Amino acid sequence: MSLLTDLINLNLSDCTEKIVAEYIWVGGSGMDIRSKARTLSGPVGDPSQLPRWNYDGSSTGQAPGQDSEVILYPQAIYRDPFRRGNDILVMCDCYTPQGEPIPTNKRHNAAKIFSNPAVAAEETWFGIEQEYTLLRKDVKWPLGWPIGGFPGPQGPYYCSAGADKAFGRDIVDAHYKACLYAGIDISGINGEVMPGQWEFQVGPCVGISAGDQLWVARYLLERITEIAGVVLSFDPKPIQGDWNGAGAHTNYSTKSMRSNGGYEVIKEAIQKLGLRHKEHIAAYGEGNERRLTGRHETADINTFVWGVANRGASIRVGRDTEKSGKGYFEDRRPASNMDPYVVTSMIAETTILWNSA
Amino acid sequence: MALLTDLINLDLSETTDKIIAEYIWIGGSGLDLRSKARTLPGPVTDPSQLPKWNYDGSSTGQAPGEDSEVILYPQAIFKDPFRRGNNILVMCDCYTPAGEPIPTNKRYNAAKVFSHPDVVAEEPWYGIEQEYTLLQKDVKWPLGWPVGGFPGPQGPYYCSAGADKSFGRDIVDAHYKACLYAGINVSGINGEVMPGQWEFQVGPSVGISSGDQIWVARYILERITEIAGVVLSLDPKPIQGDWNGAGAHTNYSTKSMRNDGGYEIIKSAIEKLGKMHKEHIAAYGEGNERRLTGRHETADINTFIWGVANRGASIRVGRETEQNGKGYFEDRRPASNMDPYVVTSMIAETTILWKP
């Protein structure tokens, strides 16, 4: 296999100016990530220099067969950690040939919200904690678990090391470096409470960039698990019973919240979110009711409660923020399979634009 | 898998100034090691440059769910042998948000002992011999042992080589280099008397540094056994019967002991330790009574004896020290699962500060 690896790792910049660009988009389920590559004539520094492209939407449930072209608009560029050199990854969103965003294109609306002057002025920061579970290929049972059985109960696994406690670290560490290489603002990783479950955090990112970076980070993770022969799951409650679910806690702040007196702004924002709890929950990921039970460090899905340092709350404010009188808060409700374009823009919309009157 | 290795081994220093810091702490059992990583904007050379952090103490038995934050204070930095580049490992200890050390934080008190002026003046040196056993994953039976049975009796295994005598050397050697790379004072390694059991030594280290280095060396060992698919055990008597236990013999000296006339200081220190035998034993590791039987190169747990070159003693003084009239001594009582912060500071406290 080393000859294959030699070819994969060929450094083309010695023999050609051409680069390879991998265009990435979100498919018809709203959760499946698709990509294909094209050759470009030279290095590219900005998305505006990239050509639009198109794909067969009838193969992803996004267009009918007789009118199947869906147009890809390049929105953000990252360095390609697999091809390296000058090759790039391009996060795109999807439009009809007439220029209308297709129904599964959640980025378009998010971008509108983030370019609203009131929102732009508040410089919204997001830090997203993406949890995920690694499953063995073919049996779809968590990595490290005995097939047909269960590991010892939760307790020893959170942030652990050891062959009997931490499963799949090579995937997690490869992903961490790949994201840093790509230019994604990955701020950390940790092993989670359920064995075979991990988390990475992306942020702080401003506005629409949080969604772009999280989607590309998810793409990188899916490519890396593919190499490792392991299956990636973003299901919010992969195993029923006394096992934690997987979330995408979203940390949030605005300029006002980060400035002196911010704690009052935070409390008002949380109040508004409380008044729109049902609407947010409906948009926070499919299957979340299996996860938000009030147990396993969650708040019940029908309840809205917030607290300082309280991991059983819908929204948690850190002790640091309470003490300094300013900072940020954590919305713990989003599921691991949430769409970050939807969640980030909705939080901004409710807390900045929406009037509770 | 080569592609996975390419990514794990990416040298990021060409593309970014950012570094990864792995914060390490001790969990609720007092022996479980935990860690998580964060990105920092640039290289760091001193712990004081590192931000405090926090973790979910309700997941490690160290805080309740409705008030779960435990604060991590960075105390010592080492180079990360897994991520390399400018990436680091950070040994931390744990506090409440109000700034109080949590009950399982044994480093805090040790640091107080080691900053006492009388202790500082004596420059206490420690060399700790960490023994450990490697177990096969899933069956939790020692590496190299037949599953459902036993190897031939002890004799051939100590410091041996050979596929029928020495099990797991790749782990031991990888650990040795990883620790040296990290900046830990590993002074040596050897295969132990029980097959599948090994030892590494850390030291001489001064004061609190000994505990920091042992904990990080244990962490690195747990990460390496994880890679190897083998389970690390620090149990002091992993197999009942005619099989050696695992200890953490602690070699110790002060400035006075290392100077001319030091042998008298050593003898009076040993006297004091003898008077506090029960108190020390209580702090020298859980399950030690299964190990300190008076057999297998140990002294019985209820007996305190010392002797020159005597491996059946509680405390052994080397022949060289006796001959030179100065040097150090070896406390053979601590179990492999002892907390080095507790043991090192207690020895300093009893021998330097305690007046009977």
XYZ file of C-alpha atoms in Angstrom:
713
model
C 0.000 0.000 0.000
C 2.991 2.264 0.276
C 3.003 2.845 -3.499
C -0.580 4.039 -3.254
C 0.347 6.341 -0.388
C 3.282 7.686 -2.423
C 0.865 8.662 -5.166
C -1.700 10.155 -2.794
C 1.047 12.230 -1.204
C 2.632 13.422 -4.470
C 3.627 17.055 -4.173
C 2.335 18.444 -7.455
C 3.680 21.957 -6.983
C 6.992 20.760 -8.463
C 5.464 19.937 -11.812
C 2.369 22.071 -12.298
C 0.606 25.290 -11.252
C -2.748 23.495 -11.260
C -4.603 22.960 -8.008
C -7.429 20.665 -6.940
C -10.521 22.201 -5.325
C -12.989 19.993 -3.422
C -16.462 21.603 -3.493
C -18.543 20.613 -0.462
C -22.309 21.002 0.030
C -25.126 19.821 2.295
C -27.421 17.216 0.672
C -31.131 16.537 0.678
C -31.505 15.226 4.218
C -30.012 18.395 5.638
C -27.388 16.253 7.352
C -25.613 14.360 4.538
C -22.440 16.041 3.305
C -21.474 15.688 -0.363
C -18.371 16.723 -2.294
C -16.629 16.472 -5.623
C -13.359 17.832 -6.952
C -12.244 19.865 -9.923
C -8.923 21.087 -11.306
C -8.250 24.826 -11.369
C -5.516 26.598 -13.298
C -3.667 28.107 -10.317
C -3.743 28.881 -6.590
C -6.816 30.689 -5.233
C -6.915 33.036 -2.250
C -10.561 34.126 -2.121
C -13.957 32.485 -2.765
C -14.830 35.248 -5.219
C -12.072 33.952 -7.505
C -13.737 30.541 -7.701
C -16.175 29.610 -10.450
C -19.708 28.512 -9.618
C -20.332 24.866 -10.330
C -23.282 22.473 -10.384
C -24.220 18.893 -9.477
C -26.905 16.308 -10.062
C -29.554 17.215 -7.518
C -31.718 14.249 -8.505
C -29.090 12.020 -6.868
C -29.308 13.804 -3.538
C -33.052 14.352 -3.278
C -32.695 18.015 -4.139
C -34.032 18.233 -7.704
C -36.227 16.270 -10.120
C -34.560 14.113 -12.790
C -35.770 16.168 -15.712
C -34.408 19.421 -14.288
C -31.593 18.181 -12.100
C -28.949 20.890 -12.022
C -28.331 22.484 -8.675
C -25.863 25.372 -8.711
C -23.011 25.570 -6.191
C -21.965 29.044 -4.993
C -18.497 28.974 -3.321
C -18.676 30.675 0.096
C -15.532 29.820 2.097
C -12.096 28.352 1.382
C -9.952 26.100 3.614
C -6.656 24.316 3.027
C -7.055 20.647 2.090
C -5.285 18.512 4.757
C -5.544 15.371 2.595
C -4.115 16.723 -0.653
C -2.074 19.535 0.973
C 0.130 21.661 -1.337
C -2.029 24.510 -2.704
C -5.144 22.369 -2.878
C -8.320 23.595 -1.194
C -11.693 22.701 0.279
C -14.608 24.967 -0.724
C -17.770 25.218 1.380
C -20.719 25.970 -0.933
C -24.436 26.512 -0.725
C -27.076 25.488 -3.262
C -29.299 27.424 -5.678
C -31.673 26.776 -8.545
C -30.466 27.836 -12.008
C -32.659 30.929 -11.532
C -30.642 31.927 -8.465
C -33.125 30.961 -5.741
C -31.790 29.099 -2.687
C -33.170 25.558 -2.731
C -35.265 24.534 0.325
C -32.425 22.682 2.075
C -30.130 25.721 1.750
C -30.165 27.041 5.323
C -27.099 29.206 4.840
C -28.866 31.766 2.677
C -31.289 32.844 5.378
C -28.585 32.746 8.040
C -26.404 35.034 5.925
C -29.296 37.504 5.661
C -29.689 37.588 9.434
C -25.979 38.023 10.012
C -25.770 40.908 7.551
C -28.647 42.751 9.245
C -26.971 45.954 10.537
C -28.209 45.435 14.115
C -26.751 41.943 14.171
C -23.504 42.903 12.455
C -23.000 45.699 14.967
C -23.233 43.215 17.848
C -20.406 41.042 16.434
C -22.000 37.732 17.401
C -19.486 35.128 18.566
C -20.242 31.408 18.588
C -18.373 28.484 20.104
C -19.922 25.145 19.209
C -19.183 21.923 21.112
C -19.765 19.171 18.574
C -20.269 15.751 20.181
C -20.266 12.587 18.085
C -20.130 8.813 18.420
C -17.806 6.401 16.617
C -19.395 3.135 15.501
C -17.843 -0.050 14.238
C -18.408 -0.485 10.527
C -20.948 -3.152 9.488
C -22.402 -3.773 12.986
C -22.992 -0.090 13.776
C -22.262 -0.682 17.472
C -20.065 1.865 19.309
C -16.321 1.537 18.892
C -14.708 -0.314 21.804
C -17.979 -1.894 22.964
C -18.184 -5.708 23.016
C -20.346 -6.879 20.137
C -23.634 -8.138 21.515
C -22.962 -6.549 24.893
C -22.161 -3.403 26.871
C -19.076 -1.922 28.535
C -18.974 -1.119 32.258
C -21.187 1.822 33.269
C -20.270 5.448 32.644
C -17.775 6.981 35.083
C -14.259 6.069 33.968
C -14.471 7.305 30.360
C -14.796 11.122 30.429
C -11.386 12.637 29.456
C -9.750 9.261 30.094
C -6.729 7.476 28.678
C -6.127 3.741 28.473
C -6.998 0.877 26.138
C -9.993 -0.065 28.254
C -11.385 3.472 28.472
C -10.589 5.575 25.390
C -11.592 4.281 21.934
C -10.618 5.959 18.686
C -8.177 8.652 19.825
C -6.165 8.410 16.619
C -9.237 9.627 14.719
C -9.749 12.480 17.159
C -6.121 13.602 17.124
C -5.820 13.331 13.338
C -8.976 15.458 13.076
C -7.631 18.102 15.489
C -4.475 18.653 13.433
C -6.311 18.379 10.107
C -8.702 21.138 11.195
C -5.889 23.395 12.393
C -4.069 22.816 9.115
C -7.219 23.612 7.142
C -7.598 26.929 8.962
C -10.612 25.975 11.064
C -10.754 27.607 14.505
C -10.845 24.354 16.421
C -10.417 25.310 20.077
C -10.160 21.896 21.729
C -11.160 18.259 22.048
C -12.098 15.848 24.841
C -13.250 12.293 25.413
C -16.899 12.191 26.450
C -18.870 10.475 29.213
C -20.154 7.625 27.021
C -17.331 5.355 25.811
C -16.720 5.772 22.065
C -18.092 9.324 22.179
C -15.926 12.387 21.650
C -16.244 16.138 21.321
C -14.445 18.924 19.463
C -15.111 22.625 19.794
C -15.047 25.214 17.021
C -14.852 28.894 17.889
C -15.090 31.603 18.738
C -16.266 32.411 15.199
C -18.114 35.507 14.084
C -21.532 35.190 12.483
C -21.914 32.990 9.412
C -18.362 31.676 9.757
C -19.416 29.423 12.670
C -21.714 27.439 10.383
C -19.168 27.248 7.554
C -16.421 26.052 9.875
C -18.572 23.492 11.650
C -19.805 21.968 8.396
C -16.263 21.687 7.022
C -15.054 20.240 10.336
C -17.831 17.632 10.081
C -16.738 16.883 6.521
C -13.124 16.411 7.653
C -14.301 14.071 10.409
C -16.300 11.979 7.958
C -13.268 11.740 5.624
C -11.015 10.710 8.518
C -13.380 8.060 9.873
C -13.610 6.767 6.307
C -9.825 6.293 6.308
C -9.996 4.612 9.710
C -12.775 2.215 8.675
C -15.067 3.493 11.413
C -18.564 5.001 11.043
C -19.403 8.505 12.245
C -22.752 9.099 13.939
C -24.349 12.434 14.796
C -27.432 10.786 16.249
C -28.421 12.620 19.461
C -29.180 9.409 21.404
C -27.291 6.571 19.737
C -27.841 4.060 22.572
C -30.994 3.893 24.703
C -30.645 3.445 28.448
C -28.160 4.799 30.966
C -25.853 6.256 28.318
C -25.350 9.947 27.580
C -26.655 11.422 24.350
C -24.727 13.643 21.957
C -25.311 17.373 21.754
C -23.967 20.484 20.061
C -23.938 22.978 22.929
C -23.717 26.431 21.431
C -21.858 29.115 23.336
C -22.875 32.649 22.408
C -22.062 36.268 23.104
C -22.575 39.690 21.572
C -20.463 42.808 21.886
C -22.830 44.131 24.561
C -22.584 40.917 26.557
C -18.801 41.020 26.437
C -18.683 44.642 27.640
C -19.217 46.023 31.141
C -22.779 45.481 32.287
C -23.016 42.528 29.912
C -24.551 40.245 32.523
C -27.842 42.162 32.368
C -27.858 41.862 28.568
C -27.238 38.144 28.976
C -30.152 37.744 31.345
C -32.485 39.602 28.962
C -31.309 37.450 26.068
C -31.979 34.302 28.067
C -35.461 35.574 28.917
C -36.245 36.059 25.217
C -34.961 32.583 24.409
C -37.234 31.241 27.135
C -40.252 32.876 25.485
C -39.393 31.174 22.162
C -38.396 27.808 23.649
C -40.773 25.728 21.490
C -39.721 27.426 18.258
C -36.030 26.904 18.994
C -36.486 23.296 20.067
C -38.308 22.564 16.790
C -35.208 23.732 14.903
C -32.542 22.239 17.183
C -32.247 18.800 15.582
C -34.345 15.720 14.761
C -34.750 13.133 17.489
C -33.766 15.515 20.267
C -36.675 14.293 22.402
C -34.796 11.009 22.863
C -31.887 12.983 24.291
C -33.429 15.859 26.306
C -34.943 13.795 29.101
C -33.839 15.719 32.173
C -31.255 13.007 32.898
C -27.656 12.581 31.669
C -26.770 16.274 32.031
C -29.741 17.569 30.038
C -32.879 19.531 30.837
C -36.220 18.013 29.868
C -37.273 19.029 26.342
C -40.486 20.694 27.517
C -38.806 22.666 30.269
C -36.834 25.870 29.970
C -34.503 26.444 32.903
C -31.248 28.350 33.184
C -28.578 28.449 35.876
C -24.976 29.210 36.727
C -22.676 26.168 36.416
C -25.784 23.979 36.138
C -25.299 21.189 33.643
C -28.905 20.050 34.047
C -30.186 23.361 32.660
C -31.341 24.367 29.162
C -28.962 27.305 29.327
C -25.862 27.430 31.490
C -23.936 30.542 32.459
C -20.329 29.978 33.530
C -19.074 31.073 36.946
C -16.469 33.285 35.283
C -19.206 35.232 33.502
C -21.218 35.607 36.702
C -18.173 36.874 38.581
C -16.950 39.337 35.946
C -20.462 40.638 35.234
C -19.965 40.000 31.503
C -19.112 37.184 29.118
C -21.173 34.564 27.335
C -23.684 31.774 27.899
C -24.172 28.210 26.707
C -27.346 26.977 25.014
C -27.258 23.263 25.862
C -30.386 22.347 23.907
C -29.109 21.781 20.338
C -28.642 18.147 19.335
C -25.452 16.842 17.704
C -27.287 16.675 14.361
C -28.402 20.324 14.412
C -27.693 22.619 11.448
C -25.297 25.308 12.716
C -26.562 27.826 10.125
C -30.058 27.467 11.589
C -29.077 27.428 15.270
C -26.597 30.308 15.189
C -28.805 32.605 13.118
C -31.883 31.784 15.191
C -30.119 32.615 18.441
C -28.946 35.909 16.935
C -32.418 36.647 15.566
C -34.258 35.946 18.812
C -31.819 37.769 21.076
C -31.058 40.800 18.864
C -33.888 41.302 16.380
C -36.965 39.795 18.009
C -39.140 42.001 20.171
C -40.942 40.082 22.870
C -43.778 42.641 22.749
C -3.886 3.741 7.914
C -0.760 5.460 6.685
C -2.966 8.400 5.749
C -4.247 8.597 9.321
C -0.659 8.548 10.555
C 0.232 11.318 8.100
C -2.472 13.488 9.656
C -1.587 12.624 13.258
C 2.019 13.488 12.490
C 1.327 16.744 10.632
C 3.876 19.359 11.581
C 1.661 22.377 12.035
C 4.481 24.809 12.751
C 4.689 25.494 9.011
C 1.086 26.615 8.718
C 0.186 28.186 12.033
C 1.642 29.595 15.255
C -1.133 27.912 17.227
C -0.227 25.163 19.643
C -2.204 22.425 21.385
C -2.006 22.122 25.170
C -3.191 18.901 26.834
C -4.311 19.750 30.397
C -3.933 16.758 32.742
C -5.507 16.291 36.177
C -6.257 13.599 38.743
C -9.888 12.465 38.983
C -12.179 11.516 41.809
C -10.642 8.159 42.727
C -7.254 9.778 43.399
C -5.670 7.472 40.822
C -7.624 8.025 37.575
C -5.923 10.423 35.193
C -8.025 12.693 32.993
C -7.073 15.108 30.211
C -8.461 17.318 27.494
C -6.876 19.603 24.944
C -7.205 23.219 23.939
C -5.701 25.425 21.254
C -3.491 28.346 22.314
C -2.395 31.214 20.083
C 1.373 30.617 20.331
C 4.212 28.709 22.021
C 4.358 28.743 25.832
C 7.431 28.266 28.009
C 6.144 28.802 31.541
C 3.034 27.628 33.400
C 2.352 31.190 34.503
C 1.647 32.049 30.838
C -1.126 29.435 30.657
C -4.784 30.257 31.320
C -6.694 28.512 34.089
C -9.364 26.204 32.734
C -12.258 24.164 34.078
C -13.957 20.817 33.568
C -17.164 18.987 34.424
C -16.470 17.699 37.923
C -19.824 15.909 38.028
C -18.441 13.446 35.455
C -15.417 12.531 37.594
C -17.037 12.348 41.024
C -15.583 15.691 42.039
C -18.604 18.049 41.964
C -22.423 17.896 41.933
C -24.307 18.333 38.638
C -25.966 21.603 39.582
C -22.608 23.212 40.473
C -20.227 21.226 38.342
C -17.287 23.469 37.458
C -13.896 22.465 38.841
C -11.059 24.875 38.050
C -7.709 23.672 36.673
C -4.572 25.584 37.711
C -1.588 24.838 35.389
C 1.471 23.843 37.460
C 4.089 22.253 35.177
C 4.764 22.036 31.447
C 6.259 19.155 29.456
C 6.718 18.636 25.729
C 4.007 16.488 24.123
C 5.674 13.361 22.681
C 2.508 12.424 20.754
C 1.801 15.731 19.023
C 5.396 17.025 19.102
C 6.154 20.410 17.452
C 5.492 23.149 20.012
C 2.624 21.234 21.579
C 2.648 20.656 25.331
C 1.366 18.614 28.258
C 0.268 20.610 31.298
C 0.063 19.039 34.767
C -2.711 20.780 36.744
C -4.328 20.640 40.147
C -7.986 21.242 40.994
C -9.850 23.997 42.848
C -13.383 25.137 43.542
C -14.519 28.328 41.799
C -13.932 30.022 45.162
C -10.238 29.092 44.974
C -10.176 26.274 47.531
C -8.330 23.039 46.685
C -10.898 20.250 46.272
C -10.526 17.232 48.619
C -8.731 15.041 46.051
C -6.153 17.790 45.378
C -3.106 16.402 47.215
C -0.633 18.647 45.422
C -1.765 21.771 47.242
C -0.720 20.564 50.669
C 2.489 19.043 49.318
C 3.401 22.406 47.779
C 2.906 24.033 51.183
C 5.244 21.525 52.821
C 7.835 21.989 50.092
C 7.786 25.781 50.359
C 8.371 25.739 54.118
C 11.769 27.465 54.587
C 13.262 24.563 56.576
C 12.306 22.116 53.818
C 13.531 24.405 51.051
C 16.870 24.799 52.783
C 17.315 21.008 52.842
C 16.730 20.610 49.071
C 14.936 17.236 49.338
C 15.729 14.902 46.423
C 13.462 12.036 45.393
C 14.003 9.053 43.107
C 10.841 7.037 42.668
C 10.846 3.482 41.305
C 7.443 3.066 39.710
C 6.490 -0.586 39.197
C 3.482 -1.552 37.085
C 1.842 -4.558 35.451
C 0.664 -4.884 31.849
C -2.602 -6.762 31.348
C -4.208 -8.202 28.226
C -7.247 -6.126 27.240
C -10.697 -7.692 27.797
C -9.466 -10.578 29.998
C -7.410 -8.399 32.370
C -4.810 -11.183 32.788
C -1.103 -10.255 32.664
C 0.487 -9.782 29.271
C 2.339 -12.891 28.118
C 0.502 -15.199 30.544
C -1.560 -18.025 29.054
C -5.245 -17.146 29.321
C -6.795 -19.378 31.972
C -3.376 -20.439 33.294
C 0.013 -19.398 34.704
C 3.590 -19.060 33.371
C 6.520 -20.908 34.978
C 7.508 -19.657 38.449
C 9.478 -16.464 39.029
C 13.206 -16.676 38.427
C 13.935 -16.229 34.723
C 12.063 -12.966 34.179
C 13.864 -10.197 36.117
C 15.821 -8.029 33.603
C 15.435 -10.773 30.997
C 15.157 -10.830 27.236
C 13.440 -13.381 25.038
C 9.941 -14.006 23.723
C 9.248 -16.479 26.515
C 10.444 -14.233 29.313
C 9.942 -10.573 28.502
C 6.466 -9.261 27.574
C 5.682 -5.748 26.351
C 9.130 -4.212 25.889
C 7.921 -2.052 23.012
C 5.651 -0.236 25.454
C 8.461 0.191 27.973
C 10.986 1.466 25.434
C 8.502 3.792 23.751
C 7.672 5.166 27.204
C 11.328 5.694 28.069
C 11.998 7.828 24.995
C 8.654 9.602 25.236
C 9.424 10.671 28.812
C 12.920 11.861 27.922
C 11.437 13.819 25.002
C 8.830 15.324 27.310
C 11.511 16.546 29.711
C 10.803 14.053 32.488
C 13.842 12.916 34.479
C 13.532 9.202 33.737
C 16.666 7.673 35.158
C 16.146 4.087 34.010
C 13.951 1.066 33.341
C 14.062 -2.671 34.040
C 11.993 -5.801 33.635
C 10.657 -6.990 36.982
C 10.559 -10.309 38.845
C 6.956 -11.109 37.918
C 6.517 -11.676 34.179
C 4.569 -8.827 32.546
C 5.713 -6.441 35.260
C 8.098 -3.568 34.635
C 9.631 -0.613 36.403
C 10.782 2.876 35.473
C 12.513 5.335 37.756
C 12.060 9.095 37.875
C 14.634 11.272 39.613
C 16.452 12.721 41.279
C 13.849 15.477 41.348
C 13.622 18.291 43.870
C 10.545 18.754 46.031
C 7.164 19.110 44.343
C 8.652 18.382 40.929
C 8.920 14.699 41.797
C 5.150 14.343 42.098
C 4.493 16.330 38.920
C 6.906 14.192 36.942
C 5.582 10.861 38.229
C 1.997 11.799 37.420
C 2.872 12.905 33.889
C 5.023 9.795 33.400
C 2.002 7.702 34.455
C -0.180 9.632 32.006
C 2.259 9.042 29.154
C 2.354 5.343 30.066
C -1.448 5.121 30.004
C -1.511 6.833 26.574
C 1.108 4.418 25.253
C -0.628 1.299 26.563
C -3.813 2.653 24.985
C -2.035 2.771 21.614
C -0.676 -0.749 22.187
C -4.102 -2.144 23.105
C -2.842 -3.274 26.505
C -4.211 -2.307 29.939
C -2.035 -0.605 32.566
C -2.410 -1.725 36.172
C -0.999 0.064 39.210
C -2.522 -2.462 41.594
C -0.002 -3.347 44.359
C -0.770 -7.094 44.250
C -2.292 -7.903 40.874
C -2.006 -11.707 41.220
C -2.422 -13.575 44.499
C 0.032 -16.328 45.346
C 3.752 -16.715 44.740
C 3.997 -13.646 42.551
C 5.661 -10.327 43.426
C 3.570 -7.271 44.066
C 4.196 -3.826 42.615
C 5.637 -0.987 44.648
C 6.846 2.584 44.312
C 10.031 2.560 46.372
C 10.940 6.132 47.184
C 14.585 7.057 47.460
C 15.226 10.194 49.512
C 17.971 12.508 50.636
C 18.387 16.016 52.007
C 21.331 18.373 51.728
C 22.483 17.373 55.201
C 22.315 13.692 54.303
C 24.348 14.259 51.166
C 27.102 16.113 53.072
C 29.826 14.787 55.347
C 28.337 13.330 58.488
C 25.134 12.680 56.566
C 24.864 9.073 57.755
C 23.935 10.229 61.263
C 21.220 12.465 59.794
C 19.965 9.489 57.819
C 19.773 7.345 60.922
C 17.829 9.940 62.892
C 15.484 10.449 59.938
C 14.826 6.728 59.804
C 14.149 6.753 63.551
C 11.486 9.417 63.090
C 9.904 7.485 60.233
C 9.780 4.444 62.498
C 7.800 6.413 65.085
C 5.269 7.474 62.402
C 5.058 4.061 60.734
C 1.283 3.644 61.052
C 0.547 7.145 59.780
C 2.789 6.700 56.744
C 1.427 3.256 55.930
C -2.123 4.647 55.971
C -1.083 7.125 53.249
C 1.119 4.820 51.190
C -1.540 3.352 48.877
C -4.802 1.368 48.986
C -4.512 -2.405 49.131
C -0.915 -2.350 50.344
C -1.727 -4.997 52.970
C -2.048 -7.522 50.135
C 1.514 -6.682 49.095
C 3.459 -6.012 52.328
C 3.415 -9.566 53.659
C 7.040 -10.040 54.677
C 7.550 -12.231 51.595
C 8.464 -11.315 48.002
C 11.055 -8.710 48.987
C 8.796 -6.778 51.334
C 8.602 -6.186 55.074
C 5.362 -7.060 56.829
C 2.957 -4.106 56.913
C 2.838 -3.969 60.716
C 6.616 -4.151 61.155
C 9.132 -1.350 60.787
C 12.712 -2.473 60.218
C 15.602 -0.916 58.406
C 18.870 -2.359 57.188
C 21.795 -1.942 54.858
C 21.264 -3.739 51.548
C 18.212 -5.498 53.045
C 15.375 -5.893 50.545
C 13.179 -7.463 53.189
C 13.271 -4.225 55.176
C 10.839 -1.314 55.340
C 13.764 1.008 54.696
C 16.960 0.013 52.926
C 20.242 1.914 53.050
C 22.674 1.201 50.218
C 26.183 -0.126 50.955
C 27.715 2.900 49.229
C 25.918 5.284 51.548
C 27.117 3.288 54.565
C 30.665 3.264 53.240
C 30.824 6.988 52.333
C 29.113 8.063 55.526
C 26.598 10.057 53.494
C 24.055 9.589 50.703
C 20.396 8.588 50.651
C 17.976 5.853 51.721
C 15.105 3.921 50.179
C 11.617 3.787 51.675
C 10.323 0.473 50.275
C 6.854 0.711 51.782
C 4.880 2.781 49.233
C 2.621 0.794 46.902
C 2.604 1.254 43.120
C -0.704 3.116 43.388
C 0.564 5.659 45.945
C 0.133 9.380 45.345
C 3.659 10.817 44.962
C 2.515 14.251 46.210
C 1.423 12.627 49.477
C 4.395 10.307 49.922
C 7.157 12.784 49.071
C 5.751 15.608 51.193
C 5.000 13.292 54.114
C 8.569 11.992 54.149
C 9.883 15.581 54.100
C 7.436 16.654 56.790
C 8.237 13.767 59.156
C 12.013 13.910 58.713
C 12.521 17.699 58.561
C 9.608 19.441 60.259
C 8.271 16.961 62.797
C 9.735 17.184 66.280
C 8.753 14.078 68.302
